[in-house]
Amino acid sequence: MTKNKLIEQAYAIAREQYAALGVDTDAAIKNMEDVVISLQCWQTDDVGGFETPDSELSGGGIQATGNYPGKATTIDEMRSDLEKVLSLLPGRQRLNLHAIYGDFKGEKVDRNQIEIKHFQSWIDWCKTQGIGMDFNASLFSHPRAASGFTLSSKNEEDRRFWVEHLKRCRKISAEIGKQLGTPCVHNTWIPDGSKDTPVDRNGHRSLLKISLDEARETDYPKEYMKDAVESKLFGIGLESMTVGSHEFYLGYAIQNNILVCLDNGHFHPTEQIGDKISACLQFIDEVLLHITRPVRWDSDHVVTLNEDVQLIASEVIRNNFLSRVNIGLDFFDASVNRIGAYVVGTRATQKAFLIAMLEPTAILKKYEEAGQHFERLALLEEMKTKLFGAVWDYYCLREDVSVGEDYIKEIQQYEKNVLNKR
Ligand code: RNT
Ligand code: ZN
């Protein structure tokens, strides 16, 4: 039997198995069109960027470890890598770009000088790929972030510098969204915090609020750009206080009806961001997700299909939240083939969403509401070993991308032909 025939037959059996529980696998595959994943550009080069001189990753506990050969060092290399990644993924993606990845053409352009022209070639590239684009101010890896404070700095010159950067990034985001015809989500994450016990937490937090208000003075239409703010519990070297904590940003987001960004590496390890989505969405219109895999700390390992990610996907799908949840990835592992990392991590996230779409939620809810908790537990457990793999393979086949582990070979080829020649 040919490989494709086998996939189709396995799917036919899986379809019947799910149908017996009232689940329509064809509809689930169709609905995957609405799961759009924003690919973090920084997995191509370990959060390096294209500034002159090279910005070096530092501050706030973001750290890419490893030195696997082949990292992208130019815009062309990065685009070629991203094109390879896109070719190996089913479904729809977007590009998530950080401000340090501008097309500066060898010129020194400081963060308070960036303009839309530095990102035009990225917008054009996204057009050729038929994808949308998201954007991020880069408030780290810079001499003015060396004190450990940016938007909440007590050094007025530094604070003003970062407010200007953020203003410009929001303006650039609005232009990106306008040109691409899909809103650009602009995320703000700052590394501000303190290693040891501070005495003026309040001083820094009130400065952060002032800075955000100043940077957000200009309103842009929601069709062009949306603001998100990303909290964090702690970072390495910032163990005692993070200025932009969850309470701070949740409050700020509710007050201003902007997005909170929930990064699943940014909470206590027993907290689940899957649990936070329905809580936040009672009070704000949308959230942004940074899906990652923290191992013991916010280590940003490549996403795998684990229970954290599955709860996130289930909560989004059960509640029909896809139009209110913007899905971004945030991992950066420099110790493995970086293209491979993207493909594994993105596919794992997509698998979680497809699994969520194959859940017999109506039956489970009925059990729950009738107090039949054994039945709920049993069915949830049984769903874990249904023929999901057959549905996933069929989905990849229909999307005309490598099925199963076939992409391993393709990435090995790319490593040999492209990455190893860098
Ligand atoms: C850092 C945050 C932030 C960054 C990126 C590069 O802890 O998660 O989202 O990872 O902006
Ligand atoms: Zn993040």
Tab-separated table of C-alpha atoms and ligand atoms in Angstrom:
chain	number	residue	atom	x	y	z
A	1	MET	CA	0.000	0.000	0.000
A	2	THR	CA	1.326	3.467	-0.763
A	3	LYS	CA	2.112	5.720	2.124
A	4	ASN	CA	-0.665	8.155	1.264
A	5	LYS	CA	-3.224	5.388	0.957
A	6	LEU	CA	-2.224	4.161	4.401
A	7	ILE	CA	-2.701	7.631	5.863
A	8	GLU	CA	-6.116	7.901	4.249
A	9	GLN	CA	-7.214	4.510	5.537
A	10	ALA	CA	-6.014	5.243	9.040
A	11	TYR	CA	-7.918	8.515	8.880
A	12	ALA	CA	-11.115	6.773	7.786
A	13	ILE	CA	-10.956	4.577	10.888
A	14	ALA	CA	-10.127	7.524	13.149
A	15	ARG	CA	-13.001	9.517	11.703
A	16	GLU	CA	-15.436	6.745	12.639
A	17	GLN	CA	-13.957	6.372	16.087
A	18	TYR	CA	-14.410	10.084	16.821
A	19	ALA	CA	-17.816	10.214	15.130
A	20	ALA	CA	-19.072	7.645	17.617
A	21	LEU	CA	-18.513	10.337	20.263
A	22	GLY	CA	-20.211	13.011	18.188
A	23	VAL	CA	-16.924	14.560	17.036
A	24	ASP	CA	-16.607	15.626	13.407
A	25	THR	CA	-12.953	15.230	12.390
A	26	ASP	CA	-13.448	16.893	8.988
A	27	ALA	CA	-14.843	19.977	10.710
A	28	ALA	CA	-11.933	19.973	13.148
A	29	ILE	CA	-9.434	19.949	10.281
A	30	LYS	CA	-11.327	22.749	8.596
A	31	ASN	CA	-11.345	24.787	11.808
A	32	MET	CA	-7.550	24.588	12.039
A	33	GLU	CA	-7.637	27.425	9.467
A	34	ASP	CA	-8.522	29.724	12.346
A	35	VAL	CA	-5.503	28.726	14.425
A	36	VAL	CA	-2.916	31.259	13.322
A	37	ILE	CA	0.455	31.049	15.013
A	38	SER	CA	2.888	33.936	15.214
A	39	LEU	CA	6.452	32.702	14.725
A	40	GLN	CA	9.020	34.388	16.946
A	41	CYS	CA	11.808	35.600	14.640
A	42	TRP	CA	14.307	35.335	17.492
A	43	GLN	CA	14.596	31.536	17.295
A	44	THR	CA	16.644	32.006	14.087
A	45	ASP	CA	19.548	33.745	15.821
A	46	ASP	CA	19.213	33.436	19.601
A	47	VAL	CA	17.736	36.943	20.053
A	48	GLY	CA	20.737	38.622	18.411
A	49	GLY	CA	19.185	41.089	15.972
A	50	PHE	CA	20.733	43.176	13.205
A	51	GLU	CA	21.793	46.319	14.951
A	52	THR	CA	25.241	47.779	14.385
A	53	PRO	CA	27.223	47.018	16.436
A	54	ASP	CA	25.599	43.681	17.212
A	55	SER	CA	23.305	43.801	20.176
A	56	GLU	CA	24.094	41.139	22.665
A	57	LEU	CA	21.447	39.343	24.606
A	58	SER	CA	21.318	40.460	28.190
A	59	GLY	CA	19.124	41.372	31.102
A	60	GLY	CA	15.961	40.111	32.683
A	61	GLY	CA	16.887	36.477	32.571
A	62	ILE	CA	16.392	35.951	28.865
A	63	GLN	CA	19.177	33.721	27.815
A	64	ALA	CA	19.679	31.477	24.819
A	65	THR	CA	22.062	28.687	25.715
A	66	GLY	CA	23.992	26.575	23.245
A	67	ASN	CA	26.006	27.260	20.129
A	68	TYR	CA	24.648	24.890	17.516
A	69	PRO	CA	26.159	25.858	14.161
A	70	GLY	CA	24.217	27.602	11.421
A	71	LYS	CA	22.543	30.507	13.123
A	72	ALA	CA	21.215	33.275	10.871
A	73	THR	CA	23.530	36.276	10.824
A	74	THR	CA	21.943	38.352	8.060
A	75	ILE	CA	18.404	39.285	7.083
A	76	ASP	CA	18.646	37.140	3.961
A	77	GLU	CA	19.697	34.105	5.989
A	78	MET	CA	16.914	34.705	8.441
A	79	ARG	CA	14.310	34.972	5.699
A	80	SER	CA	15.593	31.850	4.032
A	81	ASP	CA	15.328	30.002	7.368
A	82	LEU	CA	11.821	31.271	7.985
A	83	GLU	CA	10.759	30.276	4.467
A	84	LYS	CA	12.043	26.779	5.122
A	85	VAL	CA	10.122	26.662	8.378
A	86	LEU	CA	6.920	27.902	6.731
A	87	SER	CA	7.262	25.253	4.027
A	88	LEU	CA	7.292	22.525	6.668
A	89	LEU	CA	4.261	23.689	8.621
A	90	PRO	CA	0.606	22.957	7.990
A	91	GLY	CA	-1.896	25.720	8.706
A	92	ARG	CA	-1.412	29.464	8.915
A	93	GLN	CA	1.355	31.496	10.501
A	94	ARG	CA	2.398	35.111	11.068
A	95	LEU	CA	5.800	36.674	11.644
A	96	ASN	CA	6.589	38.094	15.074
A	97	LEU	CA	9.449	40.560	14.736
A	98	HIS	CA	11.472	42.335	17.422
A	99	ALA	CA	12.580	45.923	16.808
A	100	ILE	CA	16.291	44.926	16.845
A	101	TYR	CA	15.694	42.996	13.601
A	102	GLY	CA	15.203	46.085	11.438
A	103	ASP	CA	16.731	46.315	7.991
A	104	PHE	CA	19.325	48.886	9.053
A	105	LYS	CA	21.609	48.306	6.062
A	106	GLY	CA	24.754	48.598	8.163
A	107	GLU	CA	23.781	51.992	9.501
A	108	LYS	CA	23.824	52.717	13.231
A	109	VAL	CA	20.231	53.461	14.123
A	110	ASP	CA	19.589	53.751	17.835
A	111	ARG	CA	16.334	52.507	19.331
A	112	ASN	CA	14.966	56.040	19.677
A	113	GLN	CA	15.519	56.626	15.969
A	114	ILE	CA	13.855	53.646	14.315
A	115	GLU	CA	11.269	54.361	11.648
A	116	ILE	CA	8.935	52.487	9.387
A	117	LYS	CA	11.508	52.531	6.598
A	118	HIS	CA	13.668	50.152	8.617
A	119	PHE	CA	10.880	47.591	8.565
A	120	GLN	CA	9.485	48.099	5.086
A	121	SER	CA	11.411	45.179	3.624
A	122	TRP	CA	9.939	42.934	6.319
A	123	ILE	CA	6.428	44.087	5.476
A	124	ASP	CA	7.156	43.392	1.816
A	125	TRP	CA	8.521	39.966	2.693
A	126	CYS	CA	5.371	39.187	4.682
A	127	LYS	CA	3.323	40.225	1.649
A	128	THR	CA	5.197	37.788	-0.546
A	129	GLN	CA	4.576	35.062	2.024
A	130	GLY	CA	0.925	36.018	2.392
A	131	ILE	CA	1.235	36.335	6.170
A	132	GLY	CA	0.493	38.940	8.833
A	133	MET	CA	3.067	40.462	11.127
A	134	ASP	CA	3.360	41.252	14.827
A	135	PHE	CA	5.922	43.501	16.465
A	136	ASN	CA	7.819	44.017	19.711
A	137	ALA	CA	9.697	46.917	21.219
A	138	SER	CA	13.178	45.724	22.263
A	139	LEU	CA	13.874	47.060	25.735
A	140	PHE	CA	16.962	44.988	26.494
A	141	SER	CA	20.475	44.356	25.134
A	142	HIS	CA	21.359	48.037	25.189
A	143	PRO	CA	23.606	50.289	27.297
A	144	ARG	CA	20.534	52.185	28.496
A	145	ALA	CA	19.135	48.929	29.893
A	146	ALA	CA	22.353	48.074	31.727
A	147	SER	CA	21.113	49.493	35.052
A	148	GLY	CA	18.355	46.871	35.004
A	149	PHE	CA	15.649	49.505	34.533
A	150	THR	CA	14.089	50.874	31.343
A	151	LEU	CA	10.555	52.293	31.364
A	152	SER	CA	10.628	52.335	35.165
A	153	SER	CA	14.063	53.892	35.438
A	154	LYS	CA	14.654	56.713	37.878
A	155	ASN	CA	17.199	58.080	35.438
A	156	GLU	CA	14.962	60.457	33.540
A	157	GLU	CA	17.130	60.462	30.423
A	158	ASP	CA	17.013	56.675	30.184
A	159	ARG	CA	13.296	56.563	30.878
A	160	ARG	CA	12.573	59.132	28.189
A	161	PHE	CA	14.765	57.213	25.746
A	162	TRP	CA	12.699	54.066	26.231
A	163	VAL	CA	9.397	55.910	26.091
A	164	GLU	CA	10.498	57.256	22.717
A	165	HIS	CA	11.433	53.752	21.566
A	166	LEU	CA	8.039	52.414	22.581
A	167	LYS	CA	6.198	55.282	20.894
A	168	ARG	CA	8.023	54.588	17.671
A	169	CYS	CA	7.397	50.856	17.879
A	170	ARG	CA	3.656	51.431	18.302
A	171	LYS	CA	3.632	53.760	15.315
A	172	ILE	CA	5.560	51.243	13.223
A	173	SER	CA	3.119	48.517	14.319
A	174	ALA	CA	0.140	50.559	13.162
A	175	GLU	CA	1.756	51.044	9.770
A	176	ILE	CA	2.530	47.319	9.540
A	177	GLY	CA	-1.098	46.442	10.278
A	178	LYS	CA	-2.356	49.027	7.834
A	179	GLN	CA	-0.171	47.789	4.997
A	180	LEU	CA	-0.811	44.110	5.612
A	181	GLY	CA	-4.543	44.464	6.257
A	182	THR	CA	-4.422	42.511	9.506
A	183	PRO	CA	-3.899	44.060	12.952
A	184	CYS	CA	-0.346	43.958	14.239
A	185	VAL	CA	-0.121	42.920	17.895
A	186	HIS	CA	2.538	45.013	19.583
A	187	ASN	CA	3.911	43.435	22.730
A	188	THR	CA	5.844	45.227	25.464
A	189	TRP	CA	8.052	43.257	27.769
A	190	ILE	CA	10.659	44.966	29.968
A	191	PRO	CA	13.352	43.362	32.077
A	192	ASP	CA	13.015	45.906	34.909
A	193	GLY	CA	13.517	44.499	38.340
A	194	SER	CA	15.868	43.906	41.150
A	195	LYS	CA	18.119	41.090	42.296
A	196	ASP	CA	17.931	41.931	45.942
A	197	THR	CA	15.142	43.257	48.117
A	198	PRO	CA	14.299	46.774	46.959
A	199	VAL	CA	12.744	49.391	49.180
A	200	ASP	CA	10.975	51.411	46.530
A	201	ARG	CA	8.867	48.961	44.544
A	202	ASN	CA	6.146	51.548	44.378
A	203	GLY	CA	8.419	54.230	42.913
A	204	HIS	CA	9.358	52.033	39.974
A	205	ARG	CA	5.811	50.841	39.401
A	206	SER	CA	4.431	54.346	39.340
A	207	LEU	CA	7.143	55.327	36.849
A	208	LEU	CA	6.233	52.346	34.670
A	209	LYS	CA	2.614	53.442	34.635
A	210	ILE	CA	3.591	56.986	33.694
A	211	SER	CA	5.875	55.720	30.912
A	212	LEU	CA	3.215	53.435	29.445
A	213	ASP	CA	0.688	56.258	29.506
A	214	GLU	CA	3.134	58.582	27.770
A	215	ALA	CA	4.065	56.035	25.129
A	216	ARG	CA	0.401	55.289	24.505
A	217	GLU	CA	-0.725	58.903	24.105
A	218	THR	CA	-1.445	58.326	20.434
A	219	ASP	CA	-4.354	56.011	19.775
A	220	TYR	CA	-4.269	53.856	16.677
A	221	PRO	CA	-7.248	52.088	15.136
A	222	LYS	CA	-7.666	48.514	16.351
A	223	GLU	CA	-7.668	47.318	12.742
A	224	TYR	CA	-4.056	48.466	12.538
A	225	MET	CA	-2.505	47.656	15.872
A	226	LYS	CA	-3.267	46.282	19.308
A	227	ASP	CA	-1.170	46.815	22.441
A	228	ALA	CA	-0.181	43.964	24.706
A	229	VAL	CA	1.817	44.018	27.956
A	230	GLU	CA	3.732	41.008	29.238
A	231	SER	CA	4.257	40.290	32.904
A	232	LYS	CA	6.801	38.069	34.565
A	233	LEU	CA	7.210	36.618	38.026
A	234	PHE	CA	10.985	36.784	38.156
A	235	GLY	CA	14.093	36.496	36.012
A	236	ILE	CA	17.647	35.374	36.656
A	237	GLY	CA	19.336	38.300	38.378
A	238	LEU	CA	15.895	39.714	39.125
A	239	GLU	CA	14.851	37.365	41.851
A	240	SER	CA	13.441	39.816	44.362
A	241	MET	CA	11.167	42.033	42.312
A	242	THR	CA	9.889	42.396	38.790
A	243	VAL	CA	8.369	45.808	38.207
A	244	GLY	CA	5.981	44.564	35.516
A	245	SER	CA	4.279	41.883	37.570
A	246	HIS	CA	1.038	40.137	36.632
A	247	GLU	CA	-1.069	42.288	38.960
A	248	PHE	CA	0.492	45.422	37.532
A	249	TYR	CA	-0.189	44.602	33.912
A	250	LEU	CA	-3.562	42.984	34.437
A	251	GLY	CA	-4.654	46.165	36.169
A	252	TYR	CA	-3.165	48.308	33.445
A	253	ALA	CA	-4.723	46.228	30.693
A	254	ILE	CA	-8.185	46.336	32.266
A	255	GLN	CA	-7.968	50.066	32.835
A	256	ASN	CA	-6.986	50.693	29.221
A	257	ASN	CA	-8.700	47.744	27.553
A	258	ILE	CA	-5.532	46.473	25.965
A	259	LEU	CA	-4.195	42.925	25.816
A	260	VAL	CA	-2.266	41.074	28.460
A	261	CYS	CA	0.366	38.698	27.191
A	262	LEU	CA	0.376	35.413	29.091
A	263	ASP	CA	3.730	33.651	28.757
A	264	ASN	CA	3.624	30.197	30.306
A	265	GLY	CA	7.214	30.546	31.495
A	266	HIS	CA	6.380	33.628	33.521
A	267	PHE	CA	4.455	32.231	36.460
A	268	HIS	CA	5.059	29.944	39.366
A	269	PRO	CA	5.554	26.459	37.863
A	270	THR	CA	2.345	25.117	39.390
A	271	GLU	CA	0.274	27.908	37.872
A	272	GLN	CA	-1.352	27.184	34.531
A	273	ILE	CA	-1.942	29.915	32.002
A	274	GLY	CA	-4.655	27.725	30.541
A	275	ASP	CA	-6.514	28.565	33.723
A	276	LYS	CA	-5.924	32.298	33.340
A	277	ILE	CA	-7.429	32.789	29.890
A	278	SER	CA	-11.073	32.635	30.920
A	279	ALA	CA	-10.295	34.780	33.960
A	280	CYS	CA	-8.663	37.576	31.931
A	281	LEU	CA	-11.279	37.444	29.191
A	282	GLN	CA	-14.050	38.363	31.638
A	283	PHE	CA	-12.458	41.801	31.814
A	284	ILE	CA	-10.511	42.466	28.609
A	285	ASP	CA	-11.370	41.792	24.973
A	286	GLU	CA	-8.308	39.819	23.936
A	287	VAL	CA	-5.144	38.189	25.212
A	288	LEU	CA	-1.830	37.377	23.601
A	289	LEU	CA	-0.184	34.048	24.367
A	290	HIS	CA	3.529	33.356	24.496
A	291	ILE	CA	3.656	29.602	24.333
A	292	THR	CA	6.949	28.177	25.502
A	293	ARG	CA	8.322	25.361	27.688
A	294	PRO	CA	9.881	26.364	30.968
A	295	VAL	CA	12.144	23.683	32.419
A	296	ARG	CA	12.644	24.559	36.103
A	297	TRP	CA	12.707	28.255	35.205
A	298	ASP	CA	11.732	30.495	32.282
A	299	SER	CA	14.208	28.595	30.128
A	300	ASP	CA	12.273	28.907	26.847
A	301	HIS	CA	12.839	25.332	25.710
A	302	VAL	CA	11.184	24.198	22.493
A	303	VAL	CA	7.457	23.590	22.965
A	304	THR	CA	6.421	19.956	23.183
A	305	LEU	CA	2.969	18.477	23.390
A	306	ASN	CA	2.647	18.598	27.167
A	307	GLU	CA	-0.289	19.089	29.496
A	308	ASP	CA	0.364	22.825	29.899
A	309	VAL	CA	0.019	23.473	26.219
A	310	GLN	CA	-2.942	21.130	25.927
A	311	LEU	CA	-4.824	22.947	28.669
A	312	ILE	CA	-4.177	26.261	26.922
A	313	ALA	CA	-5.517	24.921	23.619
A	314	SER	CA	-8.486	23.196	25.242
A	315	GLU	CA	-9.539	26.328	27.079
A	316	VAL	CA	-9.378	28.381	23.877
A	317	ILE	CA	-11.366	25.873	21.835
A	318	ARG	CA	-13.913	24.868	24.492
A	319	ASN	CA	-14.906	28.478	24.923
A	320	ASN	CA	-14.768	29.483	21.303
A	321	PHE	CA	-12.079	32.047	22.128
A	322	LEU	CA	-10.017	31.796	18.933
A	323	SER	CA	-11.031	35.268	17.783
A	324	ARG	CA	-9.985	36.743	21.149
A	325	VAL	CA	-6.724	34.894	21.647
A	326	ASN	CA	-3.621	35.792	19.670
A	327	ILE	CA	-1.234	32.857	19.625
A	328	GLY	CA	2.479	33.555	19.692
A	329	LEU	CA	5.432	31.303	20.397
A	330	ASP	CA	8.335	32.294	22.608
A	331	PHE	CA	11.094	29.736	22.717
A	332	PHE	CA	14.700	30.091	21.670
A	333	ASP	CA	16.984	27.116	21.929
A	334	ALA	CA	20.487	27.551	20.528
A	335	SER	CA	21.578	23.999	21.320
A	336	VAL	CA	19.733	22.234	18.489
A	337	ASN	CA	19.105	22.845	14.818
A	338	ARG	CA	17.158	26.093	15.007
A	339	ILE	CA	14.915	25.349	12.036
A	340	GLY	CA	14.101	21.988	13.562
A	341	ALA	CA	13.282	23.721	16.829
A	342	TYR	CA	10.688	25.904	15.109
A	343	VAL	CA	9.070	23.008	13.319
A	344	VAL	CA	8.873	20.788	16.399
A	345	GLY	CA	7.585	23.605	18.613
A	346	THR	CA	5.027	24.960	16.167
A	347	ARG	CA	3.733	21.536	15.209
A	348	ALA	CA	3.430	20.599	18.894
A	349	THR	CA	1.312	23.704	19.454
A	350	GLN	CA	-0.833	22.913	16.429
A	351	LYS	CA	-1.287	19.342	17.628
A	352	ALA	CA	-2.568	20.655	20.955
A	353	PHE	CA	-5.170	22.734	19.119
A	354	LEU	CA	-6.240	19.876	16.882
A	355	ILE	CA	-6.583	17.586	19.907
A	356	ALA	CA	-8.694	20.256	21.572
A	357	MET	CA	-10.937	20.381	18.514
A	358	LEU	CA	-11.432	16.634	18.708
A	359	GLU	CA	-12.742	16.714	22.253
A	360	PRO	CA	-16.336	15.562	22.851
A	361	THR	CA	-16.893	18.676	24.947
A	362	ALA	CA	-20.680	18.452	24.944
A	363	ILE	CA	-20.629	15.011	26.569
A	364	LEU	CA	-17.990	16.057	29.088
A	365	LYS	CA	-19.958	19.136	30.036
A	366	LYS	CA	-23.099	17.098	30.494
A	367	TYR	CA	-21.246	14.750	32.833
A	368	GLU	CA	-19.853	17.690	34.739
A	369	GLU	CA	-23.164	19.428	35.168
A	370	ALA	CA	-24.783	16.193	36.342
A	371	GLY	CA	-22.053	15.731	38.934
A	372	GLN	CA	-20.806	12.594	37.132
A	373	HIS	CA	-17.166	13.186	37.878
A	374	PHE	CA	-15.996	9.618	37.421
A	375	GLU	CA	-17.478	9.638	33.929
A	376	ARG	CA	-15.805	12.958	33.123
A	377	LEU	CA	-12.464	11.708	34.396
A	378	ALA	CA	-12.742	8.450	32.454
A	379	LEU	CA	-13.666	10.048	29.145
A	380	LEU	CA	-10.939	12.689	29.443
A	381	GLU	CA	-8.481	9.872	30.068
A	382	GLU	CA	-9.755	7.735	27.188
A	383	MET	CA	-9.502	10.659	24.768
A	384	LYS	CA	-5.733	10.652	25.292
A	385	THR	CA	-5.348	7.388	23.401
A	386	LYS	CA	-7.834	7.861	20.567
A	387	LEU	CA	-6.471	7.767	17.020
A	388	PHE	CA	-5.346	11.373	17.044
A	389	GLY	CA	-2.123	10.616	15.139
A	390	ALA	CA	-4.132	9.453	12.131
A	391	VAL	CA	-6.069	12.720	12.055
A	392	TRP	CA	-2.896	14.763	12.425
A	393	ASP	CA	-1.142	12.884	9.611
A	394	TYR	CA	-4.141	13.285	7.346
A	395	TYR	CA	-4.239	17.008	8.135
A	396	CYS	CA	-0.554	17.361	7.151
A	397	LEU	CA	-1.140	15.339	3.989
A	398	ARG	CA	-4.041	17.554	2.988
A	399	GLU	CA	-1.968	20.632	3.681
A	400	ASP	CA	0.694	19.202	1.419
A	401	VAL	CA	3.491	19.296	4.002
A	402	SER	CA	5.738	16.505	5.295
A	403	VAL	CA	3.813	13.910	7.225
A	404	GLY	CA	4.979	12.458	10.540
A	405	GLU	CA	8.719	12.357	11.027
A	406	ASP	CA	9.466	13.004	7.330
A	407	TYR	CA	10.463	16.586	8.083
A	408	ILE	CA	13.519	15.317	9.971
A	409	LYS	CA	15.134	14.377	6.662
A	410	GLU	CA	14.194	17.682	5.079
A	411	ILE	CA	15.778	19.610	7.924
A	412	GLN	CA	18.901	17.444	7.750
A	413	GLN	CA	19.141	18.309	4.055
A	414	TYR	CA	18.764	22.018	4.767
A	415	GLU	CA	21.422	21.764	7.447
A	416	LYS	CA	23.792	20.111	5.021
A	417	ASN	CA	23.092	22.376	2.052
A	418	VAL	CA	22.545	25.709	3.740
A	419	LEU	CA	23.254	25.938	7.469
A	420	ASN	CA	26.616	24.178	7.448
A	421	LYS	CA	27.881	26.506	4.731
A	422	ARG	CA	27.460	29.595	6.877
B	1	RNT	C1	11.151	37.466	28.240
B	1	RNT	C2	9.839	37.491	27.557
B	1	RNT	C3	9.843	38.107	26.172
B	1	RNT	C4	11.021	37.681	25.334
B	1	RNT	C5	10.943	38.122	23.902
B	1	RNT	C6	12.253	38.017	23.204
B	1	RNT	O1	11.130	36.802	29.436
B	1	RNT	O2	9.297	36.224	27.508
B	1	RNT	O3	8.641	37.828	25.544
B	1	RNT	O4	11.207	36.309	25.374
B	1	RNT	O5	10.388	39.365	23.801
B	2	ZN	ZN	7.438	36.001	26.368
